[in-house]
Amino acid sequence: MNMKHLKYIFLAGLILLAVGCGSGGPSPTPVPTTSFPSLDVRPFQNQGVGMQFWNRQWVPSADDPMRAEFIESLDLLTEMNINYVSIAFNIQIGEGWGPNGVVFDRNTDVTLTDAQVYDLVALLKERGFIVNLKLGFWHPDPKFSMGGYTPNDVDLWFTNWGKELVHFATLSEQAGVDAFDVAYEMANLTTDQKYTAQWNTLIDGVEAVYNGQITANFLNPVEAQQAVFLNRLDTVMTSIFYKHVATGNNNPTVDELIESWTDTSTDLDSVIDLNRWGIWGIDDSIMNEIEAIHTISGKPVMIGDMAFISLDGAASNWNSNFGIETNPASNNDQTDQYEAFFQAASQLDRSWFKGVLFMTWFPFDSTNSTGPYADWSYEIGPQGRTFRGKPAEQLIIDKFAGR
């Protein structure tokens, strides 16, 4: 081989090296996109998960070592036969205000920054998901809950909360959020007729800056039925957390759990009897209460927030670990409840029932309850509501596939 041929071989090698490496190294790995069965196969039009963000560390920046784990959690969703993801975070009631305060501070660690919202929504949209934003508020008082919140100045609450909604509705419009909740589990403010005008003003403000679907996620079907602004919503969402069996029935059968969704009896320890109290009060079966939302509103209905925990006795305790923390973990209790729901929900009319979001898919590896997120082990641990890495995850994948 002469030197001329060697020169050509050397030049060809350089060209191949340049093409292979480019200016930035190897080509990046393609972003996975979600895939799911056609509407005639999958059980629901919208089927997905809810993600919660309790502080800013849960949306790590591109140079954060935790970014890879965060991205993995989003990529795994593309393998679950889902098309819909809700994202939820809070705004803190301002410092110096008690748990009934009406001034909000979006600059604390519990509220995602504008840049983080853009980043998160872009990543979800890139993977092909419909995105719903659920905005709540929070106070560090251990007894605080939005469901029990009563503002100390209702007029000022509507003014100030309206400003927060407009801010994030503007952001949602720019980021491409598909559905924006104007209310999320604030039962003491949504059903009183005297607040109708204030809700209309609040929603007018949102619609002035946002063109996507206007939604609300109510604490339970009864609140949803009684809300004073149903006519302003495109889709009505409700949370579902009920006591399905009597205390002491720690391991109900799947058949018992299926029956709990359709039980219309008012006998002692019937589902109606077990859930007759307070803001949770029902006077019909759970499935009939869900259907009544559509009957009253004429709107499509979704279950926007529902979870089953992997704890012995979960179905007899509103799927809360409160008071039964010492009970053993039980994947069967979680999986059986999911199985029962899918069977019971098959009776809902798909012309108005548009789907379900299961809580909670965390933006990190929730199978590791002893790592950097150990403070939330009651949620992400073997007794928690997360289903990642548990048998319920595969059941959900199979059911969403129409199997």
GROMACS .gro file of C-alpha atoms in nm:
model
  403
    1MET     CA    1   0.000   0.000   0.000
    2ASN     CA    2   0.153   0.335  -0.101
    3MET     CA    3   0.152   0.656   0.102
    4LYS     CA    4  -0.125   0.810  -0.113
    5HIS     CA    5  -0.365   0.532  -0.018
    6LEU     CA    6  -0.272   0.566   0.348
    7LYS     CA    7  -0.347   0.938   0.329
    8TYR     CA    8  -0.696   0.873   0.190
    9ILE     CA    9  -0.766   0.610   0.458
   10PHE     CA   10  -0.653   0.852   0.728
   11LEU     CA   11  -0.876   1.132   0.592
   12ALA     CA   12  -1.174   0.896   0.566
   13GLY     CA   13  -1.122   0.795   0.927
   14LEU     CA   14  -1.124   1.156   1.038
   15ILE     CA   15  -1.449   1.220   0.850
   16LEU     CA   16  -1.616   0.917   1.007
   17LEU     CA   17  -1.496   1.029   1.350
   18ALA     CA   18  -1.636   1.376   1.293
   19VAL     CA   19  -1.971   1.242   1.174
   20GLY     CA   20  -1.993   1.004   1.467
   21CYS     CA   21  -1.901   1.257   1.732
   22GLY     CA   22  -2.016   1.587   1.590
   23SER     CA   23  -1.947   1.891   1.800
   24GLY     CA   24  -2.126   1.757   2.107
   25GLY     CA   25  -2.041   1.389   2.122
   26PRO     CA   26  -2.276   1.097   2.055
   27SER     CA   27  -2.636   1.168   1.965
   28PRO     CA   28  -2.858   1.203   2.274
   29THR     CA   29  -3.087   0.918   2.370
   30PRO     CA   30  -3.434   0.983   2.226
   31VAL     CA   31  -3.696   1.089   2.480
   32PRO     CA   32  -3.951   0.810   2.531
   33THR     CA   33  -4.313   0.894   2.458
   34THR     CA   34  -4.615   0.736   2.614
   35SER     CA   35  -4.815   0.473   2.431
   36PHE     CA   36  -5.154   0.339   2.529
   37PRO     CA   37  -5.430   0.129   2.374
   38SER     CA   38  -5.700   0.275   2.153
   39LEU     CA   39  -6.020   0.400   2.311
   40ASP     CA   40  -6.207   0.082   2.218
   41VAL     CA   41  -5.957  -0.123   2.419
   42ARG     CA   42  -5.853   0.083   2.720
   43PRO     CA   43  -6.104   0.120   3.006
   44PHE     CA   44  -6.109   0.502   3.027
   45GLN     CA   45  -6.067   0.797   2.795
   46ASN     CA   46  -5.827   0.957   3.042
   47GLN     CA   47  -5.617   0.727   3.257
   48GLY     CA   48  -5.318   0.838   3.453
   49VAL     CA   49  -5.150   0.931   3.776
   50GLY     CA   50  -5.120   1.225   4.009
   51MET     CA   51  -4.780   1.367   4.102
   52GLN     CA   52  -4.729   1.578   4.412
   53PHE     CA   53  -4.445   1.822   4.473
   54TRP     CA   54  -4.398   1.908   4.839
   55ASN     CA   55  -4.087   2.123   4.795
   56ARG     CA   56  -3.861   2.266   4.527
   57GLN     CA   57  -3.602   1.993   4.564
   58TRP     CA   58  -3.845   1.756   4.394
   59VAL     CA   59  -3.789   1.928   4.057
   60PRO     CA   60  -3.408   1.919   4.045
   61SER     CA   61  -3.227   2.144   3.800
   62ALA     CA   62  -3.032   2.009   3.504
   63ASP     CA   63  -2.702   2.016   3.696
   64ASP     CA   64  -2.842   1.859   4.014
   65PRO     CA   65  -2.718   1.503   4.089
   66MET     CA   66  -3.081   1.403   4.154
   67ARG     CA   67  -3.188   1.503   3.802
   68ALA     CA   68  -3.133   1.155   3.659
   69GLU     CA   69  -3.362   0.997   3.918
   70PHE     CA   70  -3.625   1.263   3.848
   71ILE     CA   71  -3.609   1.204   3.472
   72GLU     CA   72  -3.628   0.828   3.526
   73SER     CA   73  -3.951   0.870   3.720
   74LEU     CA   74  -4.104   1.055   3.424
   75ASP     CA   75  -3.971   0.808   3.170
   76LEU     CA   76  -4.123   0.514   3.358
   77LEU     CA   77  -4.466   0.672   3.320
   78THR     CA   78  -4.442   0.623   2.944
   79GLU     CA   79  -4.453   0.246   3.005
   80MET     CA   80  -4.776   0.249   3.210
   81ASN     CA   81  -5.042   0.278   2.937
   82ILE     CA   82  -5.139   0.624   3.063
   83ASN     CA   83  -5.215   0.948   2.880
   84TYR     CA   84  -5.286   1.192   3.165
   85VAL     CA   85  -5.076   1.332   3.451
   86SER     CA   86  -5.179   1.581   3.717
   87ILE     CA   87  -4.922   1.790   3.902
   88ALA     CA   88  -5.004   1.934   4.243
   89PHE     CA   89  -4.818   2.174   4.470
   90ASN     CA   90  -4.905   2.431   4.735
   91ILE     CA   91  -4.868   2.797   4.820
   92GLN     CA   92  -4.796   2.869   5.185
   93ILE     CA   93  -5.017   3.094   5.391
   94GLY     CA   94  -4.796   3.393   5.467
   95GLU     CA   95  -4.567   3.411   5.767
   96GLY     CA   96  -4.736   3.561   6.070
   97TRP     CA   97  -5.077   3.439   5.961
   98GLY     CA   98  -5.245   3.150   6.135
   99PRO     CA   99  -5.395   2.846   5.966
  100ASN     CA  100  -5.704   3.053   5.877
  101GLY     CA  101  -5.496   3.329   5.717
  102VAL     CA  102  -5.572   3.477   5.376
  103VAL     CA  103  -5.235   3.612   5.262
  104PHE     CA  104  -5.027   3.381   5.044
  105ASP     CA  105  -4.654   3.363   4.980
  106ARG     CA  106  -4.543   3.183   4.665
  107ASN     CA  107  -4.176   3.248   4.742
  108THR     CA  108  -4.134   2.970   5.000
  109ASP     CA  109  -3.988   2.627   4.938
  110VAL     CA  110  -4.330   2.459   4.913
  111THR     CA  111  -4.416   2.639   4.588
  112LEU     CA  112  -4.245   2.547   4.264
  113THR     CA  113  -4.077   2.840   4.094
  114ASP     CA  114  -4.207   2.959   3.759
  115ALA     CA  115  -3.899   2.808   3.593
  116GLN     CA  116  -3.964   2.473   3.759
  117VAL     CA  117  -4.325   2.471   3.640
  118TYR     CA  118  -4.209   2.543   3.284
  119ASP     CA  119  -3.948   2.268   3.311
  120LEU     CA  120  -4.185   2.009   3.455
  121VAL     CA  121  -4.468   2.074   3.210
  122ALA     CA  122  -4.227   2.073   2.914
  123LEU     CA  123  -4.088   1.735   3.019
  124LEU     CA  124  -4.436   1.586   3.055
  125LYS     CA  125  -4.560   1.729   2.725
  126GLU     CA  126  -4.245   1.605   2.553
  127ARG     CA  127  -4.340   1.256   2.666
  128GLY     CA  128  -4.690   1.293   2.523
  129PHE     CA  129  -4.904   1.347   2.833
  130ILE     CA  130  -5.213   1.556   2.892
  131VAL     CA  131  -5.125   1.777   3.190
  132ASN     CA  132  -5.356   1.902   3.466
  133LEU     CA  133  -5.244   2.153   3.730
  134LYS     CA  134  -5.388   2.134   4.082
  135LEU     CA  135  -5.294   2.430   4.300
  136GLY     CA  136  -5.347   2.415   4.674
  137PHE     CA  137  -5.246   2.612   4.981
  138TRP     CA  138  -5.079   2.503   5.302
  139HIS     CA  139  -4.993   2.607   5.656
  140PRO     CA  140  -4.732   2.438   5.878
  141ASP     CA  141  -4.983   2.389   6.160
  142PRO     CA  142  -5.005   2.006   6.192
  143LYS     CA  143  -5.383   2.026   6.210
  144PHE     CA  144  -5.421   2.227   5.889
  145SER     CA  145  -5.609   2.083   5.593
  146MET     CA  146  -5.764   2.254   5.292
  147GLY     CA  147  -6.076   2.045   5.342
  148GLY     CA  148  -6.127   2.195   5.688
  149TYR     CA  149  -6.002   2.546   5.607
  150THR     CA  150  -6.226   2.845   5.681
  151PRO     CA  151  -6.072   3.186   5.604
  152ASN     CA  152  -6.083   3.458   5.866
  153ASP     CA  153  -6.179   3.706   5.592
  154VAL     CA  154  -6.369   3.545   5.305
  155ASP     CA  155  -6.370   3.851   5.077
  156LEU     CA  156  -5.995   3.896   5.114
  157TRP     CA  157  -5.943   3.523   5.055
  158PHE     CA  158  -6.120   3.541   4.719
  159THR     CA  159  -5.919   3.850   4.623
  160ASN     CA  160  -5.583   3.706   4.722
  161TRP     CA  161  -5.640   3.351   4.607
  162GLY     CA  162  -5.773   3.486   4.279
  163LYS     CA  163  -5.438   3.660   4.225
  164GLU     CA  164  -5.252   3.334   4.282
  165LEU     CA  165  -5.476   3.151   4.038
  166VAL     CA  166  -5.430   3.418   3.773
  167HIS     CA  167  -5.053   3.403   3.815
  168PHE     CA  168  -5.040   3.026   3.767
  169ALA     CA  169  -5.311   3.025   3.501
  170THR     CA  170  -5.098   3.269   3.301
  171LEU     CA  171  -4.801   3.041   3.350
  172SER     CA  172  -5.013   2.739   3.253
  173GLU     CA  173  -5.123   2.906   2.931
  174GLN     CA  174  -4.764   2.980   2.838
  175ALA     CA  175  -4.638   2.634   2.937
  176GLY     CA  176  -4.914   2.439   2.764
  177VAL     CA  177  -5.108   2.298   3.060
  178ASP     CA  178  -5.423   2.130   2.927
  179ALA     CA  179  -5.654   2.154   3.232
  180PHE     CA  180  -5.637   2.400   3.521
  181ASP     CA  181  -5.815   2.344   3.854
  182VAL     CA  182  -5.979   2.655   3.998
  183ALA     CA  183  -6.049   2.469   4.323
  184TYR     CA  184  -5.889   2.169   4.491
  185GLU     CA  185  -6.046   2.005   4.797
  186MET     CA  186  -6.159   2.328   4.971
  187ALA     CA  187  -6.500   2.205   5.082
  188ASN     CA  188  -6.593   2.496   5.312
  189LEU     CA  189  -6.580   2.751   5.029
  190THR     CA  190  -6.739   2.591   4.726
  191THR     CA  191  -7.098   2.505   4.817
  192ASP     CA  192  -7.241   2.819   4.979
  193GLN     CA  193  -7.467   3.011   4.740
  194LYS     CA  194  -7.360   3.343   4.891
  195TYR     CA  195  -7.015   3.291   4.737
  196THR     CA  196  -7.145   3.235   4.382
  197ALA     CA  197  -7.062   3.584   4.258
  198GLN     CA  198  -6.710   3.567   4.401
  199TRP     CA  199  -6.644   3.233   4.234
  200ASN     CA  200  -6.767   3.373   3.903
  201THR     CA  201  -6.532   3.671   3.938
  202LEU     CA  202  -6.243   3.440   4.025
  203ILE     CA  203  -6.308   3.215   3.725
  204ASP     CA  204  -6.351   3.519   3.498
  205GLY     CA  205  -5.999   3.620   3.598
  206VAL     CA  206  -5.861   3.276   3.510
  207GLU     CA  207  -6.041   3.264   3.176
  208ALA     CA  208  -5.900   3.606   3.085
  209VAL     CA  209  -5.548   3.459   3.076
  210TYR     CA  210  -5.600   3.088   3.015
  211ASN     CA  211  -5.761   2.908   2.720
  212GLY     CA  212  -5.740   2.546   2.832
  213GLN     CA  213  -5.997   2.337   3.016
  214ILE     CA  214  -6.134   2.485   3.340
  215THR     CA  215  -6.163   2.210   3.599
  216ALA     CA  216  -6.205   2.169   3.974
  217ASN     CA  217  -6.122   1.876   4.200
  218PHE     CA  218  -6.365   1.845   4.489
  219LEU     CA  219  -6.301   1.670   4.818
  220ASN     CA  220  -6.575   1.414   4.754
  221PRO     CA  221  -6.876   1.359   4.526
  222VAL     CA  222  -7.119   1.532   4.761
  223GLU     CA  223  -6.918   1.855   4.757
  224ALA     CA  224  -6.899   1.823   4.378
  225GLN     CA  225  -7.276   1.788   4.352
  226GLN     CA  226  -7.333   2.099   4.564
  227ALA     CA  227  -7.064   2.331   4.420
  228VAL     CA  228  -7.203   2.667   4.312
  229PHE     CA  229  -6.994   2.706   3.995
  230LEU     CA  230  -7.046   2.374   3.816
  231ASN     CA  231  -7.177   2.563   3.513
  232ARG     CA  232  -6.833   2.722   3.470
  233LEU     CA  233  -6.640   2.395   3.450
  234ASP     CA  234  -6.547   2.187   3.146
  235THR     CA  235  -6.487   1.874   3.354
  236VAL     CA  236  -6.577   1.804   3.716
  237MET     CA  237  -6.323   1.606   3.918
  238THR     CA  238  -6.367   1.450   4.258
  239SER     CA  239  -6.142   1.284   4.511
  240ILE     CA  240  -6.253   0.943   4.638
  241PHE     CA  241  -6.155   0.828   4.987
  242TYR     CA  242  -6.414   0.614   5.163
  243LYS     CA  243  -6.434   0.357   5.436
  244HIS     CA  244  -6.519   0.043   5.237
  245VAL     CA  245  -6.556  -0.211   5.519
  246ALA     CA  246  -6.614  -0.201   5.893
  247THR     CA  247  -6.336  -0.151   6.145
  248GLY     CA  248  -6.177  -0.483   6.226
  249ASN     CA  249  -6.222  -0.624   5.877
  250ASN     CA  250  -5.854  -0.587   5.798
  251ASN     CA  251  -5.842  -0.828   5.505
  252PRO     CA  252  -6.164  -0.802   5.303
  253THR     CA  253  -6.206  -1.016   4.995
  254VAL     CA  254  -6.210  -0.866   4.647
  255ASP     CA  255  -6.581  -0.949   4.625
  256GLU     CA  256  -6.650  -0.756   4.945
  257LEU     CA  257  -6.455  -0.460   4.809
  258ILE     CA  258  -6.640  -0.467   4.476
  259GLU     CA  259  -6.973  -0.469   4.660
  260SER     CA  260  -6.862  -0.171   4.869
  261TRP     CA  261  -6.871   0.052   4.561
  262THR     CA  262  -7.235  -0.032   4.483
  263ASP     CA  263  -7.379  -0.093   4.831
  264THR     CA  264  -7.706   0.100   4.873
  265SER     CA  265  -7.799  -0.050   5.209
  266THR     CA  266  -7.833   0.176   5.513
  267ASP     CA  267  -7.796  -0.105   5.764
  268LEU     CA  268  -7.541  -0.092   6.044
  269ASP     CA  269  -7.187  -0.112   5.901
  270SER     CA  270  -7.307  -0.067   5.544
  271VAL     CA  271  -7.090   0.167   5.335
  272ILE     CA  272  -7.348   0.444   5.368
  273ASP     CA  273  -7.361   0.393   5.744
  274LEU     CA  274  -6.980   0.393   5.768
  275ASN     CA  275  -6.952   0.720   5.574
  276ARG     CA  276  -7.256   0.906   5.703
  277TRP     CA  277  -7.070   1.167   5.908
  278GLY     CA  278  -6.960   1.525   5.843
  279ILE     CA  279  -6.840   1.655   5.509
  280TRP     CA  280  -6.800   1.298   5.387
  281GLY     CA  281  -7.167   1.214   5.438
  282ILE     CA  282  -7.332   1.006   5.165
  283ASP     CA  283  -7.682   0.868   5.134
  284ASP     CA  284  -7.631   0.647   4.828
  285SER     CA  285  -7.370   0.406   4.695
  286ILE     CA  286  -7.030   0.547   4.603
  287MET     CA  287  -7.092   0.476   4.233
  288ASN     CA  288  -7.433   0.642   4.243
  289GLU     CA  289  -7.283   0.947   4.415
  290ILE     CA  290  -7.028   0.974   4.135
  291GLU     CA  291  -7.300   0.948   3.871
  292ALA     CA  292  -7.507   1.213   4.052
  293ILE     CA  293  -7.230   1.466   3.981
  294HIS     CA  294  -7.300   1.425   3.609
  295THR     CA  295  -7.678   1.414   3.655
  296ILE     CA  296  -7.672   1.747   3.841
  297SER     CA  297  -7.406   1.925   3.636
  298GLY     CA  298  -7.445   1.774   3.291
  299LYS     CA  299  -7.065   1.777   3.272
  300PRO     CA  300  -6.803   1.506   3.216
  301VAL     CA  301  -6.671   1.360   3.542
  302MET     CA  302  -6.331   1.225   3.642
  303ILE     CA  303  -6.189   1.083   3.961
  304GLY     CA  304  -5.900   1.325   3.997
  305ASP     CA  305  -5.744   1.201   4.321
  306MET     CA  306  -5.767   0.848   4.461
  307ALA     CA  307  -5.517   0.627   4.641
  308PHE     CA  308  -5.509   0.286   4.804
  309ILE     CA  309  -5.236   0.229   5.061
  310SER     CA  310  -5.047  -0.095   5.111
  311LEU     CA  311  -5.135  -0.139   5.476
  312ASP     CA  312  -5.330  -0.405   5.661
  313GLY     CA  313  -5.673  -0.256   5.736
  314ALA     CA  314  -5.648   0.022   5.477
  315ALA     CA  315  -5.997  -0.034   5.335
  316SER     CA  316  -6.151   0.003   5.682
  317ASN     CA  317  -5.967   0.330   5.751
  318TRP     CA  318  -6.037   0.556   5.451
  319ASN     CA  319  -5.701   0.448   5.307
  320SER     CA  320  -5.527   0.655   5.571
  321ASN     CA  321  -5.256   0.523   5.798
  322PHE     CA  322  -5.373   0.751   6.079
  323GLY     CA  323  -5.441   0.541   6.388
  324ILE     CA  324  -5.325   0.215   6.229
  325GLU     CA  325  -4.958   0.302   6.179
  326THR     CA  326  -4.846  -0.011   6.363
  327ASN     CA  327  -5.036  -0.244   6.130
  328PRO     CA  328  -4.816  -0.451   5.900
  329ALA     CA  329  -4.755  -0.359   5.538
  330SER     CA  330  -4.979  -0.548   5.297
  331ASN     CA  331  -4.941  -0.539   4.920
  332ASN     CA  332  -5.253  -0.754   4.895
  333ASP     CA  333  -5.466  -0.487   5.062
  334GLN     CA  334  -5.353  -0.234   4.802
  335THR     CA  335  -5.375  -0.463   4.499
  336ASP     CA  336  -5.718  -0.600   4.596
  337GLN     CA  337  -5.858  -0.249   4.624
  338TYR     CA  338  -5.731  -0.158   4.278
  339GLU     CA  339  -5.877  -0.479   4.137
  340ALA     CA  340  -6.213  -0.405   4.298
  341PHE     CA  341  -6.218  -0.049   4.166
  342PHE     CA  342  -6.151  -0.152   3.808
  343GLN     CA  343  -6.428  -0.411   3.823
  344ALA     CA  344  -6.677  -0.174   3.983
  345ALA     CA  345  -6.591   0.120   3.755
  346SER     CA  346  -6.665  -0.086   3.445
  347GLN     CA  347  -7.034  -0.010   3.506
  348LEU     CA  348  -6.988   0.367   3.471
  349ASP     CA  349  -7.116   0.517   3.146
  350ARG     CA  350  -6.817   0.620   2.936
  351SER     CA  351  -7.022   0.892   2.765
  352TRP     CA  352  -6.978   1.106   3.078
  353PHE     CA  353  -6.726   0.924   3.300
  354LYS     CA  354  -6.392   1.024   3.153
  355GLY     CA  355  -6.136   0.853   3.370
  356VAL     CA  356  -5.924   0.830   3.682
  357LEU     CA  357  -5.592   0.952   3.824
  358PHE     CA  358  -5.419   0.736   4.084
  359MET     CA  359  -5.211   0.892   4.359
  360THR     CA  360  -4.925   0.913   4.410
  361TRP     CA  361  -4.647   0.883   4.156
  362PHE     CA  362  -4.351   1.057   4.315
  363PRO     CA  363  -4.083   1.236   4.111
  364PHE     CA  364  -3.807   1.016   4.249
  365ASP     CA  365  -3.742   0.650   4.327
  366SER     CA  366  -4.015   0.589   4.583
  367THR     CA  367  -3.910   0.226   4.621
  368ASN     CA  368  -3.624   0.353   4.840
  369SER     CA  369  -3.784   0.465   5.165
  370THR     CA  370  -3.453   0.490   5.351
  371GLY     CA  371  -3.275   0.728   5.114
  372PRO     CA  372  -3.289   1.108   5.093
  373TYR     CA  373  -3.670   1.103   5.112
  374ALA     CA  374  -3.692   0.900   5.434
  375ASP     CA  375  -3.885   1.182   5.605
  376TRP     CA  376  -4.182   1.083   5.390
  377SER     CA  377  -4.158   0.710   5.456
  378TYR     CA  378  -4.524   0.700   5.566
  379GLU     CA  379  -4.614   0.790   5.206
  380ILE     CA  380  -4.340   0.624   5.003
  381GLY     CA  381  -4.253   0.326   5.218
  382PRO     CA  382  -4.392  -0.029   5.213
  383GLN     CA  383  -4.702   0.092   5.401
  384GLY     CA  384  -4.761   0.402   5.187
  385ARG     CA  385  -4.981   0.508   4.900
  386THR     CA  386  -4.713   0.484   4.634
  387PHE     CA  387  -4.754   0.182   4.406
  388ARG     CA  388  -4.424   0.201   4.222
  389GLY     CA  389  -4.238  -0.128   4.254
  390LYS     CA  390  -4.533  -0.300   4.420
  391PRO     CA  391  -4.765  -0.562   4.267
  392ALA     CA  392  -5.031  -0.292   4.222
  393GLU     CA  393  -4.812  -0.119   3.963
  394GLN     CA  394  -4.829  -0.414   3.725
  395LEU     CA  395  -5.201  -0.457   3.789
  396ILE     CA  396  -5.260  -0.093   3.692
  397ILE     CA  397  -5.049  -0.134   3.377
  398ASP     CA  398  -5.246  -0.442   3.278
  399LYS     CA  399  -5.586  -0.291   3.352
  400PHE     CA  400  -5.505   0.031   3.164
  401ALA     CA  401  -5.406  -0.191   2.871
  402GLY     CA  402  -5.754  -0.343   2.871
  403ARG     CA  403  -5.633  -0.678   2.999
   0.00000   0.00000   0.00000
